[in-house]
């Protein structure tokens, strides 16, 4: 057997020839071979000026990439699968993560040898990008740090030159992301990533074949992390150039039935909105497509949707819809369209949501917080919604057991502050509703013998808002008389309602 003259180790090309095909190997065999290769590279100096060694090093890199980037074991099971997927134990997860760390160490050794050509660079970058999200079950702190270190070195070498960097991103999207989404492309898109004028009806995919149509979900879940990483590298110019490669995967993720994937899609869309030119959204027609895709998620409410799933989805959807609206309508000429869209979100989402699930305090709290964001975005145009929002706030503040959940009271106070700041010209007309909620809530907290810190904070907020309202309306003779009546009825309000 051929050995290295310097170390007595088996020659590197000989080791490479003995590597089995990844698809024909089990996890144990892959791990053992990776350990052997890593041991060789750690204990000997590989002379890549020798052609055989260089060829072998490239072969090892390709083999290691295939072995390291496989994440099928971590994917969810397809519904109605012919064979049930074995449950992966915590011990098995540790072993697989260890295997991936070993693979990354091999790639680090090979990176130091500068053996990569451009054809293998995209595969290498896609493999490293697989480990850029610490929340993924296949990513450990060690693998995350190794991948980030290697990616930083590589990206520094190409990011200064637009052409190779642009080509690299194209290769990752074209050869690693796109093939996994081909069978589940949304029918509302053209091949150029634009809104289809007359979309064909979508083809229904039977559940037992869903695994084959969604390899990105059931075989290669790591591609979501790779796609996330790619989006973070783009700027406005590159987004437009790669539009047809970006939009189909993004819409496919947003459209998926899985709630965690809908949330992931919202996060990916926000990354895209950070750099996409508003004109591109309108020219491609994708602004309205994204809006229409997200709006139905506002009604994923209890009891049809479990509260534990509904809250994170609603939180992500409201934030993304607001960001999408503000991105689409940045110019003064589009202000009316912006207000119209914000009106629709508030009416369809907030008001319907409170009607259907307002008894759930955590849902009500979230709706109050998102209402605050919408009111601040509308500015003075929020006044048309005061007749709907103020009764909701008053109902929350005057509820018999309102003090049992202070976060909802605090969220209601923040919304009321936003309404007063933005819609102050109409507060006088609604002063009875405002004062009723504030005074009843303040009285209940005052009567509590042992109020919590959270309740004390709410009480202080109420006092601040009352003071602001009283001073704002102090010139109104009718208001002064009403305040005097309140002070006469309850002497404890003397200081609180002092003009």
mmCIF file of N, CA and C in Angstrom, residues 386-441:
data_model
loop_
_atom_site.group_PDB
_atom_site.id
_atom_site.type_symbol
_atom_site.label_atom_id
_atom_site.label_comp_id
_atom_site.label_asym_id
_atom_site.label_seq_id
_atom_site.Cartn_x
_atom_site.Cartn_y
_atom_site.Cartn_z
ATOM 1 N N UNK A 386 -61.385 55.903 15.259
ATOM 2 C CA UNK A 386 -61.551 56.124 16.705
ATOM 3 C C UNK A 386 -62.871 55.558 17.215
ATOM 4 N N UNK A 387 -63.905 55.619 16.391
ATOM 5 C CA UNK A 387 -65.222 55.113 16.813
ATOM 6 C C UNK A 387 -65.199 53.604 17.053
ATOM 7 N N UNK A 388 -64.211 52.921 16.459
ATOM 8 C CA UNK A 388 -64.068 51.474 16.656
ATOM 9 C C UNK A 388 -63.027 51.140 17.726
ATOM 10 N N UNK A 389 -61.927 51.872 17.724
ATOM 11 C CA UNK A 389 -60.823 51.540 18.629
ATOM 12 C C UNK A 389 -61.084 51.968 20.068
ATOM 13 N N UNK A 390 -61.623 53.158 20.260
ATOM 14 C CA UNK A 390 -61.809 53.654 21.630
ATOM 15 C C UNK A 390 -62.781 52.806 22.448
ATOM 16 N N UNK A 391 -63.900 52.321 21.877
ATOM 17 C CA UNK A 391 -64.755 51.414 22.663
ATOM 18 C C UNK A 391 -64.044 50.122 23.065
ATOM 19 N N UNK A 392 -63.155 49.622 22.192
ATOM 20 C CA UNK A 392 -62.390 48.413 22.537
ATOM 21 C C UNK A 392 -61.468 48.706 23.714
ATOM 22 N N UNK A 393 -60.774 49.842 23.659
ATOM 23 C CA UNK A 393 -59.872 50.219 24.753
ATOM 24 C C UNK A 393 -60.659 50.389 26.041
ATOM 25 N N UNK A 394 -61.791 51.065 25.967
ATOM 26 C CA UNK A 394 -62.608 51.288 27.159
ATOM 27 C C UNK A 394 -63.115 49.973 27.743
ATOM 28 N N UNK A 395 -63.487 49.037 26.875
ATOM 29 C CA UNK A 395 -63.954 47.725 27.337
ATOM 30 C C UNK A 395 -62.848 46.995 28.087
ATOM 31 N N UNK A 396 -61.637 47.061 27.570
ATOM 32 C CA UNK A 396 -60.497 46.400 28.228
ATOM 33 C C UNK A 396 -60.231 47.039 29.591
ATOM 34 N N UNK A 397 -60.179 48.365 29.631
ATOM 35 C CA UNK A 397 -59.826 49.063 30.871
ATOM 36 C C UNK A 397 -60.896 48.918 31.957
ATOM 37 N N UNK A 398 -62.153 48.746 31.537
ATOM 38 C CA UNK A 398 -63.239 48.679 32.529
ATOM 39 C C UNK A 398 -63.675 47.249 32.854
ATOM 40 N N UNK A 399 -63.016 46.258 32.244
ATOM 41 C CA UNK A 399 -63.384 44.860 32.510
ATOM 42 C C UNK A 399 -63.214 44.554 33.999
ATOM 43 N N UNK A 400 -64.121 43.774 34.608
ATOM 44 C CA UNK A 400 -64.060 43.500 36.057
ATOM 45 C C UNK A 400 -62.740 42.896 36.519
ATOM 46 N N UNK A 401 -62.152 42.036 35.681
ATOM 47 C CA UNK A 401 -60.905 41.381 36.096
ATOM 48 C C UNK A 401 -59.716 41.869 35.269
ATOM 49 N N UNK A 402 -59.779 43.118 34.835
ATOM 50 C CA UNK A 402 -58.720 43.664 33.978
ATOM 51 C C UNK A 402 -57.359 43.647 34.665
ATOM 52 N N UNK A 403 -57.349 43.867 35.977
ATOM 53 C CA UNK A 403 -56.063 43.947 36.696
ATOM 54 C C UNK A 403 -55.377 42.592 36.841
ATOM 55 N N UNK A 404 -56.062 41.515 36.450
ATOM 56 C CA UNK A 404 -55.457 40.184 36.558
ATOM 57 C C UNK A 404 -54.378 39.970 35.500
ATOM 58 N N UNK A 405 -54.402 40.772 34.439
ATOM 59 C CA UNK A 405 -53.399 40.621 33.368
ATOM 60 C C UNK A 405 -52.888 42.006 32.965
ATOM 61 N N UNK A 406 -51.931 42.547 33.725
ATOM 62 C CA UNK A 406 -51.421 43.905 33.474
ATOM 63 C C UNK A 406 -50.863 44.150 32.072
ATOM 64 N N UNK A 407 -50.224 43.141 31.411
ATOM 65 C CA UNK A 407 -49.706 43.432 30.064
ATOM 66 C C UNK A 407 -50.767 43.925 29.082
ATOM 67 N N UNK A 408 -52.008 43.412 29.215
ATOM 68 C CA UNK A 408 -53.073 43.877 28.326
ATOM 69 C C UNK A 408 -53.433 45.332 28.638
ATOM 70 N N UNK A 409 -53.453 45.694 29.912
ATOM 71 C CA UNK A 409 -53.721 47.085 30.290
ATOM 72 C C UNK A 409 -52.631 48.006 29.755
ATOM 73 N N UNK A 410 -51.395 47.563 29.886
ATOM 74 C CA UNK A 410 -50.277 48.379 29.407
ATOM 75 C C UNK A 410 -50.354 48.569 27.890
ATOM 76 N N UNK A 411 -50.664 47.481 27.153
ATOM 77 C CA UNK A 411 -50.794 47.590 25.696
ATOM 78 C C UNK A 411 -51.933 48.534 25.325
ATOM 79 N N UNK A 412 -53.030 48.480 26.077
ATOM 80 C CA UNK A 412 -54.165 49.377 25.812
ATOM 81 C C UNK A 412 -53.784 50.826 26.044
ATOM 82 N N UNK A 413 -52.996 51.078 27.093
ATOM 83 C CA UNK A 413 -52.557 52.444 27.378
ATOM 84 C C UNK A 413 -51.627 52.970 26.291
ATOM 85 N N UNK A 414 -50.762 52.099 25.767
ATOM 86 C CA UNK A 414 -49.865 52.530 24.691
ATOM 87 C C UNK A 414 -50.661 52.889 23.442
ATOM 88 N N UNK A 415 -51.707 52.093 23.155
ATOM 89 C CA UNK A 415 -52.560 52.406 22.004
ATOM 90 C C UNK A 415 -53.291 53.729 22.225
ATOM 91 N N UNK A 416 -53.801 53.942 23.433
ATOM 92 C CA UNK A 416 -54.517 55.190 23.719
ATOM 93 C C UNK A 416 -53.584 56.398 23.582
ATOM 94 N N UNK A 417 -52.348 56.254 24.034
ATOM 95 C CA UNK A 417 -51.374 57.341 23.877
ATOM 96 C C UNK A 417 -51.156 57.659 22.400
ATOM 97 N N UNK A 418 -51.017 56.583 21.582
ATOM 98 C CA UNK A 418 -50.799 56.794 20.140
ATOM 99 C C UNK A 418 -51.996 57.501 19.517
ATOM 100 N N UNK A 419 -53.200 57.138 19.944
ATOM 101 C CA UNK A 419 -54.410 57.773 19.413
ATOM 102 C C UNK A 419 -54.456 59.251 19.799
ATOM 103 N N UNK A 420 -54.103 59.554 21.043
ATOM 104 C CA UNK A 420 -54.132 60.950 21.507
ATOM 105 C C UNK A 420 -53.109 61.793 20.754
ATOM 106 N N UNK A 421 -51.907 61.223 20.553
ATOM 107 C CA UNK A 421 -50.846 61.958 19.857
ATOM 108 C C UNK A 421 -51.216 62.201 18.395
ATOM 109 N N UNK A 422 -51.751 61.165 17.724
ATOM 110 C CA UNK A 422 -52.005 61.270 16.285
ATOM 111 C C UNK A 422 -53.392 61.804 15.944
ATOM 112 N N UNK A 423 -54.386 61.532 16.805
ATOM 113 C CA UNK A 423 -55.745 61.955 16.482
ATOM 114 C C UNK A 423 -56.301 62.987 17.443
ATOM 115 N N UNK A 424 -55.429 63.813 17.996
ATOM 116 C CA UNK A 424 -55.829 64.754 19.049
ATOM 117 C C UNK A 424 -56.986 65.703 18.659
ATOM 118 N N UNK A 425 -57.139 66.079 17.371
ATOM 119 C CA UNK A 425 -58.251 66.999 17.080
ATOM 120 C C UNK A 425 -59.627 66.402 17.374
ATOM 121 N N UNK A 426 -59.748 65.079 17.434
ATOM 122 C CA UNK A 426 -61.048 64.455 17.651
ATOM 123 C C UNK A 426 -61.208 63.895 19.069
ATOM 124 N N UNK A 427 -60.226 64.106 19.930
ATOM 125 C CA UNK A 427 -60.311 63.562 21.290
ATOM 126 C C UNK A 427 -61.445 64.223 22.072
ATOM 127 N N UNK A 428 -61.675 65.496 21.850
ATOM 128 C CA UNK A 428 -62.755 66.194 22.570
ATOM 129 C C UNK A 428 -64.104 65.532 22.312
ATOM 130 N N UNK A 429 -64.327 65.121 21.081
ATOM 131 C CA UNK A 429 -65.599 64.482 20.731
ATOM 132 C C UNK A 429 -65.770 63.135 21.446
ATOM 133 N N UNK A 430 -64.642 62.440 21.692
ATOM 134 C CA UNK A 430 -64.694 61.106 22.297
ATOM 135 C C UNK A 430 -64.276 61.124 23.773
ATOM 136 N N UNK A 431 -64.315 62.303 24.395
ATOM 137 C CA UNK A 431 -63.754 62.415 25.742
ATOM 138 C C UNK A 431 -64.482 61.547 26.759
ATOM 139 N N UNK A 432 -65.771 61.330 26.602
ATOM 140 C CA UNK A 432 -66.516 60.516 27.572
ATOM 141 C C UNK A 432 -65.992 59.080 27.576
ATOM 142 N N UNK A 433 -65.761 58.540 26.378
ATOM 143 C CA UNK A 433 -65.237 57.166 26.261
ATOM 144 C C UNK A 433 -63.851 57.079 26.884
ATOM 145 N N UNK A 434 -63.022 58.079 26.604
ATOM 146 C CA UNK A 434 -61.644 58.083 27.113
ATOM 147 C C UNK A 434 -61.633 58.168 28.637
ATOM 148 N N UNK A 435 -62.360 59.131 29.184
ATOM 149 C CA UNK A 435 -62.358 59.330 30.638
ATOM 150 C C UNK A 435 -62.978 58.152 31.375
ATOM 151 N N UNK A 436 -64.012 57.562 30.820
ATOM 152 C CA UNK A 436 -64.653 56.423 31.477
ATOM 153 C C UNK A 436 -63.653 55.280 31.691
ATOM 154 N N UNK A 437 -62.956 54.898 30.626
ATOM 155 C CA UNK A 437 -62.006 53.793 30.740
ATOM 156 C C UNK A 437 -60.873 54.103 31.696
ATOM 157 N N UNK A 438 -60.309 55.305 31.573
ATOM 158 C CA UNK A 438 -59.154 55.665 32.401
ATOM 159 C C UNK A 438 -59.520 55.746 33.886
ATOM 160 N N UNK A 439 -60.618 56.381 34.204
ATOM 161 C CA UNK A 439 -60.968 56.597 35.609
ATOM 162 C C UNK A 439 -61.388 55.303 36.308
ATOM 163 N N UNK A 440 -62.143 54.447 35.613
ATOM 164 C CA UNK A 440 -62.546 53.178 36.239
ATOM 165 C C UNK A 440 -61.329 52.298 36.491
ATOM 166 N N UNK A 441 -60.435 52.224 35.528
ATOM 167 C CA UNK A 441 -59.238 51.403 35.705
ATOM 168 C C UNK A 441 -58.359 51.968 36.824
#
